[in-house]
Short mmCIF file of C-alpha atoms in Angstrom, two decimals:
data_model
loop_
_atom_site.label_atom_id
_atom_site.label_comp_id
_atom_site.label_asym_id
_atom_site.label_seq_id
_atom_site.Cartn_x
_atom_site.Cartn_y
_atom_site.Cartn_z
CA UNK A 1 -3.02 -41.42 -29.95
CA UNK A 2 -1.47 -38.34 -27.97
CA UNK A 3 -1.82 -38.67 -24.30
CA UNK A 4 -1.27 -35.32 -22.07
CA UNK A 5 0.07 -36.60 -18.67
CA UNK A 6 -0.72 -33.59 -16.11
CA UNK A 7 0.88 -33.67 -12.88
CA UNK A 8 0.22 -31.62 -9.44
CA UNK A 9 0.34 -31.37 -5.67
CA UNK A 10 -1.20 -28.84 -3.97
CA UNK A 11 1.28 -28.61 -1.42
CA UNK A 12 4.37 -30.61 0.44
CA UNK A 13 3.43 -33.00 3.20
CA UNK A 14 5.52 -32.98 6.45
CA UNK A 15 5.92 -36.42 7.17
CA UNK A 16 6.05 -37.17 3.38
CA UNK A 17 8.16 -34.77 1.49
CA UNK A 18 7.33 -35.50 -2.60
CA UNK A 19 6.01 -38.82 -2.05
CA UNK A 20 2.65 -38.28 -3.91
CA UNK A 21 4.33 -36.55 -6.95
CA UNK A 22 7.10 -39.17 -6.96
CA UNK A 23 3.87 -41.88 -7.66
CA UNK A 24 2.81 -39.58 -10.56
CA UNK A 25 5.97 -38.92 -12.18
CA UNK A 26 6.39 -42.95 -11.79
CA UNK A 27 3.21 -44.17 -12.60
CA UNK A 28 1.34 -42.26 -15.08
CA UNK A 29 3.77 -42.27 -17.88
CA UNK A 30 4.12 -46.42 -17.34
CA UNK A 31 0.59 -46.47 -17.53
CA UNK A 32 0.37 -44.51 -20.76
CA UNK A 33 2.92 -46.73 -22.40
CA UNK A 34 1.13 -49.74 -21.37
CA UNK A 35 -1.78 -48.22 -23.55
CA UNK A 36 -0.09 -47.56 -26.37
CA UNK A 37 -0.46 -43.31 -26.17
CA UNK A 38 2.46 -41.47 -27.22
CA UNK A 39 2.83 -39.17 -24.14
CA UNK A 40 3.54 -35.28 -23.32
CA UNK A 41 4.17 -34.49 -19.65
CA UNK A 42 2.74 -31.31 -18.32
CA UNK A 43 4.46 -31.24 -14.57
CA UNK A 44 3.66 -28.13 -12.24
CA UNK A 45 5.18 -29.82 -9.46
CA UNK A 46 3.85 -28.10 -6.04
CA UNK A 47 1.52 -25.85 -6.84
CA UNK A 48 -2.26 -24.65 -6.13
CA UNK A 49 -5.12 -24.72 -8.59
CA UNK A 50 -7.48 -23.38 -6.40
CA UNK A 51 -9.32 -20.29 -7.38
CA UNK A 52 -7.01 -16.96 -7.71
CA UNK A 53 -4.08 -19.35 -7.97
CA UNK A 54 -4.36 -20.86 -11.48
CA UNK A 55 -2.29 -18.20 -13.33
CA UNK A 56 0.87 -19.72 -11.46
CA UNK A 57 0.01 -22.88 -13.21
CA UNK A 58 2.51 -22.44 -16.49
CA UNK A 59 2.29 -25.93 -17.61
CA UNK A 60 -1.75 -25.96 -17.28
CA UNK A 61 -1.72 -23.01 -19.42
CA UNK A 62 0.80 -24.78 -22.14
CA UNK A 63 -1.93 -27.83 -21.95
CA UNK A 64 -4.78 -25.65 -22.63
CA UNK A 65 -2.67 -24.13 -25.67
CA UNK A 66 -2.23 -27.51 -26.92
CA UNK A 67 -5.54 -28.56 -26.68
CA UNK A 68 -6.84 -25.52 -28.40
CA UNK A 69 -4.35 -26.37 -31.47
CA UNK A 70 -5.60 -30.11 -31.57
CA UNK A 71 -2.29 -31.93 -30.18
CA UNK A 72 -3.98 -33.46 -27.49
CA UNK A 73 -6.22 -36.46 -27.67
CA UNK A 74 -6.71 -37.51 -23.79
CA UNK A 75 -5.50 -36.15 -20.69
CA UNK A 76 -4.53 -38.42 -18.06
CA UNK A 77 -3.98 -37.62 -14.06
CA UNK A 78 -3.77 -39.44 -10.89
CA UNK A 79 -7.29 -37.64 -10.24
CA UNK A 80 -9.33 -35.45 -12.08
CA UNK A 81 -9.04 -32.84 -9.60
CA UNK A 82 -5.47 -32.01 -10.43
CA UNK A 83 -6.68 -30.20 -13.39
CA UNK A 84 -8.85 -27.94 -11.13
CA UNK A 85 -9.85 -27.51 -7.16
CA UNK A 86 -12.17 -24.51 -7.82
CA UNK A 87 -14.57 -24.17 -4.80
CA UNK A 88 -17.33 -22.52 -7.02
CA UNK A 89 -16.92 -25.10 -9.97
CA UNK A 90 -16.70 -22.16 -12.60
CA UNK A 91 -13.02 -23.23 -13.66
CA UNK A 92 -13.84 -26.92 -13.69
CA UNK A 93 -16.30 -26.96 -15.83
CA UNK A 94 -15.07 -24.37 -18.13
CA UNK A 95 -12.23 -27.16 -18.40
CA UNK A 96 -14.97 -29.51 -19.32
CA UNK A 97 -16.36 -27.16 -22.08
CA UNK A 98 -12.75 -26.94 -23.47
CA UNK A 99 -12.36 -30.85 -23.75
CA UNK A 100 -15.56 -31.62 -24.95
CA UNK A 101 -15.20 -29.03 -27.88
CA UNK A 102 -12.04 -30.38 -28.70
CA UNK A 103 -12.98 -33.99 -28.21
CA UNK A 104 -10.48 -34.43 -25.69
CA UNK A 105 -11.24 -37.58 -23.18
CA UNK A 106 -10.16 -37.22 -19.43
CA UNK A 107 -8.47 -40.49 -17.92
CA UNK A 108 -7.11 -41.93 -14.72
CA UNK A 109 -5.79 -45.03 -14.37
CA UNK A 110 -9.19 -47.02 -13.54
CA UNK A 111 -11.08 -45.01 -16.07
CA UNK A 112 -11.93 -43.06 -19.41
CA UNK A 113 -14.64 -40.42 -19.06
CA UNK A 114 -15.62 -38.41 -22.35
CA UNK A 115 -16.93 -35.01 -21.66
CA UNK A 116 -18.93 -35.30 -25.04
CA UNK A 117 -20.99 -37.80 -23.74
CA UNK A 118 -24.20 -36.97 -21.69
CA UNK A 119 -23.57 -39.80 -19.34
CA UNK A 120 -19.93 -39.08 -18.63
CA UNK A 121 -20.87 -35.32 -18.54
CA UNK A 122 -22.92 -36.17 -15.63
CA UNK A 123 -20.14 -38.21 -13.92
CA UNK A 124 -17.80 -35.58 -14.46
CA UNK A 125 -19.94 -32.94 -12.94
CA UNK A 126 -20.83 -35.04 -9.69
CA UNK A 127 -16.61 -35.64 -9.34
CA UNK A 128 -16.47 -32.23 -9.33
CA UNK A 129 -18.90 -31.39 -6.95
CA UNK A 130 -17.62 -33.60 -4.65
CA UNK A 131 -14.21 -31.97 -5.19
CA UNK A 132 -15.48 -28.78 -4.75
CA UNK A 133 -16.84 -29.79 -0.88
CA UNK A 134 -13.80 -31.32 -0.32
CA UNK A 135 -12.22 -28.36 -1.11
CA UNK A 136 -14.46 -26.06 0.97
CA UNK A 137 -13.80 -28.73 4.11
CA UNK A 138 -10.33 -28.61 3.70
CA UNK A 139 -10.24 -24.90 3.67
CA UNK A 140 -12.41 -24.77 7.06
CA UNK A 141 -10.25 -27.05 8.52
CA UNK A 142 -6.99 -25.31 7.90
CA UNK A 143 -8.66 -22.09 9.27
CA UNK A 144 -9.30 -24.06 12.23
CA UNK A 145 -5.96 -25.78 12.54
CA UNK A 146 -4.48 -22.11 12.47
CA UNK A 147 -6.74 -20.34 15.04
CA UNK A 148 -5.81 -23.74 17.39
CA UNK A 149 -2.01 -22.96 16.79
CA UNK A 150 -2.42 -18.96 17.07
CA UNK A 151 -4.52 -19.74 20.57
CA UNK A 152 -1.66 -22.47 21.78
CA UNK A 153 1.25 -20.19 21.06
CA UNK A 154 2.61 -22.44 18.36
CA UNK A 155 5.06 -20.76 15.72
CA UNK A 156 2.74 -19.67 12.53
CA UNK A 157 5.90 -19.54 10.07
CA UNK A 158 7.21 -16.51 8.41
CA UNK A 159 10.47 -14.97 8.76
CA UNK A 160 11.68 -14.63 12.18
CA UNK A 161 13.03 -11.45 13.58
CA UNK A 162 16.49 -11.20 14.98
CA UNK A 163 17.95 -12.95 17.31
CA UNK A 164 15.75 -15.47 16.40
CA UNK A 165 16.15 -18.08 13.58
CA UNK A 166 14.10 -20.98 12.52
CA UNK A 167 15.37 -24.60 13.75
CA UNK A 168 13.96 -27.15 11.61
CA UNK A 169 14.47 -29.85 13.89
CA UNK A 170 12.33 -28.52 16.54
CA UNK A 171 10.15 -26.33 13.66
CA UNK A 172 10.26 -23.31 15.86
CA UNK A 173 12.47 -20.33 16.40
CA UNK A 174 15.71 -20.43 18.54
CA UNK A 175 17.75 -17.55 19.80
CA UNK A 176 20.85 -17.29 17.90
CA UNK A 177 23.63 -16.20 20.07
CA UNK A 178 25.85 -13.95 17.63
CA UNK A 179 22.69 -12.21 16.65
CA UNK A 180 21.46 -11.89 20.46
CA UNK A 181 24.80 -9.57 21.24
CA UNK A 182 23.85 -6.82 18.79
CA UNK A 183 20.41 -7.09 19.88
CA UNK A 184 20.94 -6.38 23.56
CA UNK A 185 22.90 -3.44 22.50
CA UNK A 186 19.84 -1.97 20.67
CA UNK A 187 17.76 -2.41 23.46
CA UNK A 188 20.21 -1.15 26.01
CA UNK A 189 20.44 2.03 24.06
CA UNK A 190 16.56 2.04 23.14
CA UNK A 191 15.82 2.93 26.82
CA UNK A 192 17.35 6.35 26.75
CA UNK A 193 17.89 7.34 23.03
CA UNK A 194 15.85 7.67 20.36
CA UNK A 195 15.31 5.21 17.20
CA UNK A 196 17.19 7.20 15.06
CA UNK A 197 20.09 7.77 17.61
CA UNK A 198 20.32 4.34 18.08
CA UNK A 199 20.68 3.61 14.31
CA UNK A 200 23.57 6.14 13.80
CA UNK A 201 25.36 5.16 17.10
CA UNK A 202 25.66 1.30 16.09
CA UNK A 203 25.62 2.03 12.22
CA UNK A 204 22.14 0.42 11.51
CA UNK A 205 19.16 1.20 9.46
CA UNK A 206 17.25 3.75 11.12
CA UNK A 207 14.07 1.06 10.07
CA UNK A 208 15.38 -1.84 11.39
CA UNK A 209 15.75 0.05 14.79
CA UNK A 210 12.26 1.47 14.56
CA UNK A 211 10.68 -2.46 13.85
CA UNK A 212 12.90 -3.86 16.78
CA UNK A 213 11.22 -1.65 19.35
CA UNK A 214 8.07 -1.78 18.06
CA UNK A 215 5.02 -3.32 20.04
CA UNK A 216 4.42 -6.34 18.27
CA UNK A 217 8.47 -7.19 18.68
CA UNK A 218 8.47 -6.69 22.28
CA UNK A 219 6.05 -9.02 22.23
CA UNK A 220 7.90 -11.64 20.30
CA UNK A 221 10.88 -11.13 22.09
CA UNK A 222 9.14 -11.83 25.35
CA UNK A 223 7.28 -15.01 23.41
CA UNK A 224 4.14 -14.05 23.53
CA UNK A 225 1.11 -12.99 21.44
CA UNK A 226 -1.78 -10.84 21.80
CA UNK A 227 -5.04 -12.74 21.53
CA UNK A 228 -7.03 -10.99 18.81
CA UNK A 229 -10.48 -12.39 20.43
CA UNK A 230 -9.94 -11.04 23.95
CA UNK A 231 -6.81 -8.91 24.09
CA UNK A 232 -4.95 -11.12 26.29
CA UNK A 233 -1.28 -12.39 26.24
CA UNK A 234 -0.74 -15.98 25.17
CA UNK A 235 2.45 -17.48 25.97
CA UNK A 236 3.99 -18.98 23.07
CA UNK A 237 6.42 -21.78 22.64
CA UNK A 238 10.00 -20.39 22.04
CA UNK A 239 12.46 -19.17 24.31
CA UNK A 240 11.94 -15.55 25.45
CA UNK A 241 14.99 -13.13 25.26
CA UNK A 242 13.64 -10.16 27.08
CA UNK A 243 12.17 -9.37 30.27
CA UNK A 244 8.54 -7.45 30.60
CA UNK A 245 10.35 -4.90 32.82
CA UNK A 246 12.76 -4.18 29.74
CA UNK A 247 10.02 -4.12 27.67
CA UNK A 248 8.02 -1.57 29.41
CA UNK A 249 11.03 0.76 29.78
CA UNK A 250 11.33 0.49 26.21
CA UNK A 251 7.93 1.14 25.51
CA UNK A 252 7.59 4.15 27.93
CA UNK A 253 10.65 5.87 26.58
CA UNK A 254 9.48 5.39 22.98
CA UNK A 255 6.15 7.20 23.64
CA UNK A 256 7.64 9.74 25.74
CA UNK A 257 11.00 10.63 23.90
CA UNK A 258 11.40 12.84 20.86
CA UNK A 259 10.40 12.25 17.49
CA UNK A 260 13.92 13.63 15.91
CA UNK A 261 13.45 16.96 16.02
CA UNK A 262 11.58 19.51 18.64
CA UNK A 263 8.59 21.53 17.55
CA UNK A 264 5.83 23.18 18.63
CA UNK A 265 1.95 21.89 18.31
CA UNK A 266 0.83 25.17 16.40
CA UNK A 267 4.34 27.29 16.14
CA UNK A 268 2.19 29.70 13.75
CA UNK A 269 -1.10 30.67 12.36
CA UNK A 270 -1.04 27.60 9.71
CA UNK A 271 1.70 25.57 10.99
CA UNK A 272 0.78 21.56 11.92
CA UNK A 273 -2.24 21.49 9.80
CA UNK A 274 -1.09 19.40 7.29
CA UNK A 275 -1.80 22.11 4.42
CA UNK A 276 1.81 22.72 3.36
CA UNK A 277 3.23 20.59 0.84
CA UNK A 278 6.68 21.16 -1.36
CA UNK A 279 5.89 22.31 -4.84
CA UNK A 280 8.79 20.64 -6.15
CA UNK A 281 9.29 16.97 -4.30
CA UNK A 282 5.69 16.75 -3.17
CA UNK A 283 6.82 16.06 0.13
CA UNK A 284 5.72 17.77 3.60
CA UNK A 285 6.55 21.19 5.02
CA UNK A 286 7.78 21.34 8.27
CA UNK A 287 8.31 23.70 10.53
CA UNK A 288 11.61 25.29 12.24
CA UNK A 289 11.45 27.20 15.35
CA UNK A 290 13.52 29.86 16.07
CA UNK A 291 16.95 29.19 18.18
CA UNK A 292 19.40 31.35 19.80
CA UNK A 293 21.17 31.89 16.50
CA UNK A 294 17.58 32.37 14.55
CA UNK A 295 15.53 35.49 14.61
CA UNK A 296 12.63 33.55 13.29
CA UNK A 297 10.52 30.55 12.64
CA UNK A 298 11.29 29.11 9.50
CA UNK A 299 8.96 26.79 6.59
CA UNK A 300 11.00 24.45 4.81
CA UNK A 301 10.77 21.23 2.93
CA UNK A 302 11.02 17.78 5.30
CA UNK A 303 13.64 16.35 2.46
CA UNK A 304 16.05 18.68 3.72
CA UNK A 305 16.03 17.65 7.30
CA UNK A 306 19.38 15.79 7.34
CA UNK A 307 20.03 16.12 3.84
CA UNK A 308 19.85 18.36 1.10
CA UNK A 309 17.77 16.20 -1.05
CA UNK A 310 15.60 19.04 -2.62
CA UNK A 311 17.65 21.24 -3.98
CA UNK A 312 15.00 24.07 -5.69
CA UNK A 313 13.46 24.67 -2.26
CA UNK A 314 14.21 27.08 0.18
CA UNK A 315 13.39 28.53 3.59
CA UNK A 316 10.64 31.31 4.07
CA UNK A 317 9.73 32.82 7.09
CA UNK A 318 6.44 31.81 8.63
CA UNK A 319 5.00 35.22 9.71
CA UNK A 320 5.36 36.63 5.73
CA UNK A 321 4.14 33.39 4.31
CA UNK A 322 1.00 32.89 6.67
CA UNK A 323 0.26 36.75 6.27
CA UNK A 324 -0.01 36.76 2.59
CA UNK A 325 -2.15 33.81 2.69
CA UNK A 326 -4.56 34.91 5.51
CA UNK A 327 -4.86 38.22 2.95
CA UNK A 328 -5.87 36.28 0.39
CA UNK A 329 -8.20 34.25 2.31
CA UNK A 330 -10.05 37.21 3.69
CA UNK A 331 -9.89 38.87 0.13
CA UNK A 332 -11.45 35.41 -0.87
CA UNK A 333 -14.11 35.41 1.61
CA UNK A 334 -15.29 39.40 0.58
CA UNK A 335 -16.43 38.02 -3.02
CA UNK A 336 -18.22 35.35 -1.17
CA UNK A 337 -22.00 36.13 -3.02
CA UNK A 338 -20.16 36.07 -6.27
CA UNK A 339 -18.24 32.70 -5.13
CA UNK A 340 -21.57 30.96 -4.37
CA UNK A 341 -22.85 32.30 -7.54
CA UNK A 342 -20.22 30.57 -9.33
CA UNK A 343 -20.76 27.10 -7.30
CA UNK A 344 -24.63 26.93 -8.06
CA UNK A 345 -24.02 27.50 -11.65
CA UNK A 346 -21.42 25.07 -11.82
CA UNK A 347 -23.32 22.21 -9.98
CA UNK A 348 -26.54 22.67 -12.02
CA UNK A 349 -24.09 22.53 -15.26
CA UNK A 350 -22.71 19.21 -14.13
CA UNK A 351 -25.58 17.23 -13.17
CA UNK A 352 -23.53 14.84 -11.38
CA UNK A 353 -26.16 12.67 -9.51
CA UNK A 354 -27.80 11.83 -12.85
CA UNK A 355 -24.64 11.26 -14.12
CA UNK A 356 -23.34 8.86 -11.30
CA UNK A 357 -27.23 7.10 -11.41
CA UNK A 358 -26.73 6.15 -14.90
CA UNK A 359 -23.24 4.77 -14.65
CA UNK A 360 -24.82 2.61 -11.46
CA UNK A 361 -27.49 1.51 -13.54
CA UNK A 362 -25.20 0.39 -16.66
CA UNK A 363 -23.07 -1.49 -14.33
CA UNK A 364 -25.69 -3.55 -12.71
CA UNK A 365 -26.70 -4.57 -16.29
CA UNK A 366 -22.94 -5.40 -17.05
CA UNK A 367 -22.77 -7.78 -13.84
CA UNK A 368 -25.96 -9.36 -14.95
CA UNK A 369 -24.82 -9.86 -18.02
CA UNK A 370 -21.66 -11.33 -16.66
CA UNK A 371 -23.41 -13.88 -14.38
CA UNK A 372 -25.71 -15.10 -17.20
CA UNK A 373 -22.41 -15.61 -19.39
CA UNK A 374 -21.25 -17.91 -16.32
CA UNK A 375 -24.42 -19.75 -16.30
CA UNK A 376 -24.52 -20.18 -20.68
CA UNK A 377 -21.02 -22.04 -19.88
CA UNK A 378 -22.27 -24.02 -17.53
CA UNK A 379 -25.40 -25.21 -19.83
CA UNK A 380 -23.24 -25.60 -22.73
CA UNK A 381 -24.95 -22.67 -24.73
CA UNK A 382 -21.66 -20.70 -25.54
CA UNK A 383 -18.24 -22.19 -25.80
CA UNK A 384 -15.45 -21.80 -23.52
CA UNK A 385 -13.09 -19.36 -26.00
CA UNK A 386 -16.18 -17.38 -27.10
CA UNK A 387 -17.48 -16.94 -23.40
CA UNK A 388 -13.84 -15.67 -22.39
CA UNK A 389 -13.80 -13.14 -24.89
CA UNK A 390 -17.09 -11.66 -24.00
CA UNK A 391 -16.36 -11.78 -20.25
CA UNK A 392 -13.17 -9.71 -21.29
CA UNK A 393 -15.13 -7.12 -23.35
CA UNK A 394 -17.86 -7.10 -20.17
CA UNK A 395 -14.81 -6.54 -17.54
CA UNK A 396 -13.57 -3.45 -19.71
CA UNK A 397 -16.70 -1.99 -19.80
CA UNK A 398 -17.17 -2.40 -16.09
CA UNK A 399 -13.51 -0.77 -15.46
CA UNK A 400 -14.65 2.19 -17.76
CA UNK A 401 -17.43 2.65 -15.51
CA UNK A 402 -15.79 2.88 -12.68
CA UNK A 403 -13.14 5.25 -13.87
CA UNK A 404 -15.92 7.51 -15.15
CA UNK A 405 -17.14 7.43 -11.44
CA UNK A 406 -14.05 8.25 -9.65
CA UNK A 407 -13.59 11.14 -12.27
CA UNK A 408 -17.18 12.26 -11.57
CA UNK A 409 -16.69 12.01 -7.55
CA UNK A 410 -13.29 13.97 -7.76
CA UNK A 411 -14.94 16.78 -9.80
CA UNK A 412 -18.16 16.91 -7.85
CA UNK A 413 -17.64 19.39 -4.48
CA UNK A 414 -19.60 19.51 -1.37
CA UNK A 415 -21.57 22.41 -0.71
CA UNK A 416 -19.79 24.66 1.61
CA UNK A 417 -21.50 26.21 4.56
CA UNK A 418 -22.06 29.53 3.08
CA UNK A 419 -23.28 31.10 6.56
CA UNK A 420 -19.91 30.00 8.45
CA UNK A 421 -17.99 31.51 5.64
CA UNK A 422 -19.66 34.66 5.55
CA UNK A 423 -19.44 34.71 9.42
CA UNK A 424 -15.76 34.15 9.13
CA UNK A 425 -15.14 36.80 6.85
CA UNK A 426 -16.94 39.53 8.88
CA UNK A 427 -15.49 38.47 12.35
CA UNK A 428 -11.85 37.24 11.72
CA UNK A 429 -10.39 39.40 13.62
CA UNK A 430 -12.39 38.46 16.88
CA UNK A 431 -11.73 34.89 16.93
CA UNK A 432 -8.59 33.05 18.68
CA UNK A 433 -5.97 31.29 17.14
CA UNK A 434 -7.55 28.30 17.38
CA UNK A 435 -10.82 28.95 16.09
CA UNK A 436 -8.49 30.59 13.41
CA UNK A 437 -6.79 27.83 12.83
CA UNK A 438 -10.11 25.62 12.47
CA UNK A 439 -11.50 28.09 10.07
CA UNK A 440 -8.41 27.88 7.51
CA UNK A 441 -9.07 23.85 7.41
CA UNK A 442 -12.39 24.56 6.21
CA UNK A 443 -11.84 26.64 3.57
CA UNK A 444 -8.31 25.59 2.13
CA UNK A 445 -7.28 22.35 1.01
CA UNK A 446 -3.67 22.50 0.08
CA UNK A 447 -0.92 24.78 -0.08
CA UNK A 448 2.06 24.13 -2.47
CA UNK A 449 5.14 26.30 -1.50
CA UNK A 450 7.71 27.08 -4.11
CA UNK A 451 10.91 29.11 -3.88
CA UNK A 452 9.30 32.71 -4.74
CA UNK A 453 5.06 31.74 -4.81
CA UNK A 454 2.66 29.60 -3.25
CA UNK A 455 -0.57 28.22 -5.09
CA UNK A 456 -3.61 27.77 -2.15
CA UNK A 457 -5.99 25.27 -3.15
CA UNK A 458 -9.32 26.36 -1.99
CA UNK A 459 -12.29 23.83 -1.46
CA UNK A 460 -14.50 25.67 -3.36
CA UNK A 461 -14.35 27.44 -7.02
CA UNK A 462 -13.13 31.08 -7.10
CA UNK A 463 -14.00 31.76 -10.49
CA UNK A 464 -16.67 31.00 -13.35
CA UNK A 465 -14.27 28.42 -14.65
CA UNK A 466 -14.22 26.46 -11.68
CA UNK A 467 -10.71 27.16 -10.82
CA UNK A 468 -10.04 26.53 -7.05
CA UNK A 469 -6.28 27.64 -6.90
CA UNK A 470 -4.81 31.12 -6.16
CA UNK A 471 -1.36 32.17 -6.49
CA UNK A 472 0.69 34.36 -4.31
CA UNK A 473 4.01 35.92 -4.48
CA UNK A 474 6.31 35.60 -1.84
CA UNK A 475 9.65 37.77 -1.19
CA UNK A 476 13.18 36.75 -2.51
CA UNK A 477 15.52 35.48 -0.42
CA UNK A 478 17.99 38.05 1.47
CA UNK A 479 21.23 38.83 -0.03
CA UNK A 480 23.26 38.27 3.17
CA UNK A 481 23.09 34.46 2.84
CA UNK A 482 22.17 31.58 0.67
CA UNK A 483 18.80 30.64 -0.72
CA UNK A 484 18.74 27.66 1.76
CA UNK A 485 19.53 29.06 5.33
CA UNK A 486 17.77 29.26 8.10
CA UNK A 487 17.99 32.76 9.30
CA UNK A 488 18.87 35.57 6.83
CA UNK A 489 19.11 38.36 8.91
CA UNK A 490 21.86 40.98 8.07
CA UNK A 491 24.67 41.82 10.37
CA UNK A 492 24.31 45.63 11.97
CA UNK A 493 27.63 47.24 11.90
CA UNK A 494 28.39 51.04 13.31
CA UNK A 495 30.65 53.40 11.85
CA UNK A 496 33.38 52.70 14.33
CA UNK A 497 33.41 49.19 13.81
CA UNK A 498 33.54 49.67 10.03
CA UNK A 499 36.54 51.78 10.38
CA UNK A 500 38.36 49.58 12.34
CA UNK A 501 37.57 47.01 10.24
CA UNK A 502 38.96 48.98 7.18
CA UNK A 503 42.29 49.57 8.93
CA UNK A 504 42.68 45.97 9.93
CA UNK A 505 42.44 44.92 6.13
CA UNK A 506 44.91 47.77 5.21
CA UNK A 507 47.23 46.25 7.59
CA UNK A 508 46.92 42.50 6.33
CA UNK A 509 47.60 43.74 2.91
CA UNK A 510 50.86 45.45 3.39
CA UNK A 511 52.17 42.63 5.39
CA UNK A 512 51.57 40.35 2.47
CA UNK A 513 53.40 42.67 0.28
CA UNK A 514 56.64 42.52 2.21
CA UNK A 515 59.08 39.68 0.87
#
């Protein structure tokens, strides 16, 4: 007789590290040998068998495969809850059906039960029910313990941010003096400089500096924690390394300081609306305001803000791009009656509400079948393997229904306010810039900017085929500079400057010819 010895423990105890696992690894093989069984050990060590975590139990999966292949006659555990700790009993009952189907008995060091016997089946179900209730009680107590620790300022675990390190002796964070020197430099500079400037000056990653001056970190440095229920500050058990005055100075400068570059809220009609994206890399388009060396404001890919990361994109004058997009928008609104007809025809052809209702009805039916399948497994009507295959088929069908629902939702468009669009087209020149910007946001969903053209994605269909996009051409870059220059303003020279320039060039050439 081949006995499978399954060993598992949910988590390590703080005062008795590994003792329960040691008992299982020593006593279970000794008991099996005393019974004259041939043993095969399946050891998952410290692992949880709760619902949603059984995928990590590799040894249990190997045990299941050996049971199906007929290699195992009996399973020996320290207690039957080692096989499953599912609080819903679904996984536990499935294991009972698996063992009963393959004539595998379940044993502890005090008794042996056969799932194929009705009396033993009832005892196994009762023991599984007690284990499920115990699991719910343990989870509830653990949650209460975490809430109590949070409210009293205890350390809740996890990685400690610098300058703190975790001290195993005291079980709480302590200050690392070496790391504290660097962090004090960061905090001192953050009172007067931006996070990016601090990162460049100290040679640190920008994201690390941003995290170091975030609100939750500033509270952590003061040994404080925000109470989620009342919003008050809770004093924590570790030693603070920052006072409230410095934290307030950092917070105040961070909120009022510059964000890496300066730009107006509305540099032009279409800027800062979140409409523009780069057609090549998909990043957002930002606005470069004019300076003393620039005559115009420009649009450009945000990837080129600090380095040339998007090679295909180039700068575009805001006035030219905004003017051409506005012209296309007004031309589109001029044919609003025809556009409304296109929209009405497309909506009646799609019949989206009926399709969505049919999908909902089908999904409800599949969910009911899945629930009945679980009940059938519990009653022993269907075996575990067939039930598992059928469940996968049902879940696959539900997934396909959800995909179709997403496709229908994506293709279905909300009916535009035709009266408002008609008013916009007729009274565009009478609107101020704020009203015009709001109107653009209603009509246009996205604008993809390329080197020589732009693609406008409207919120409504523009033709009978359902197309929502329009393409506009943009002027090529000026020849006076590279395509990525922010200002392509040509130099203006009068005749006297040109003649003087030619004389200077001739003198330089004659000088170079002399030996």
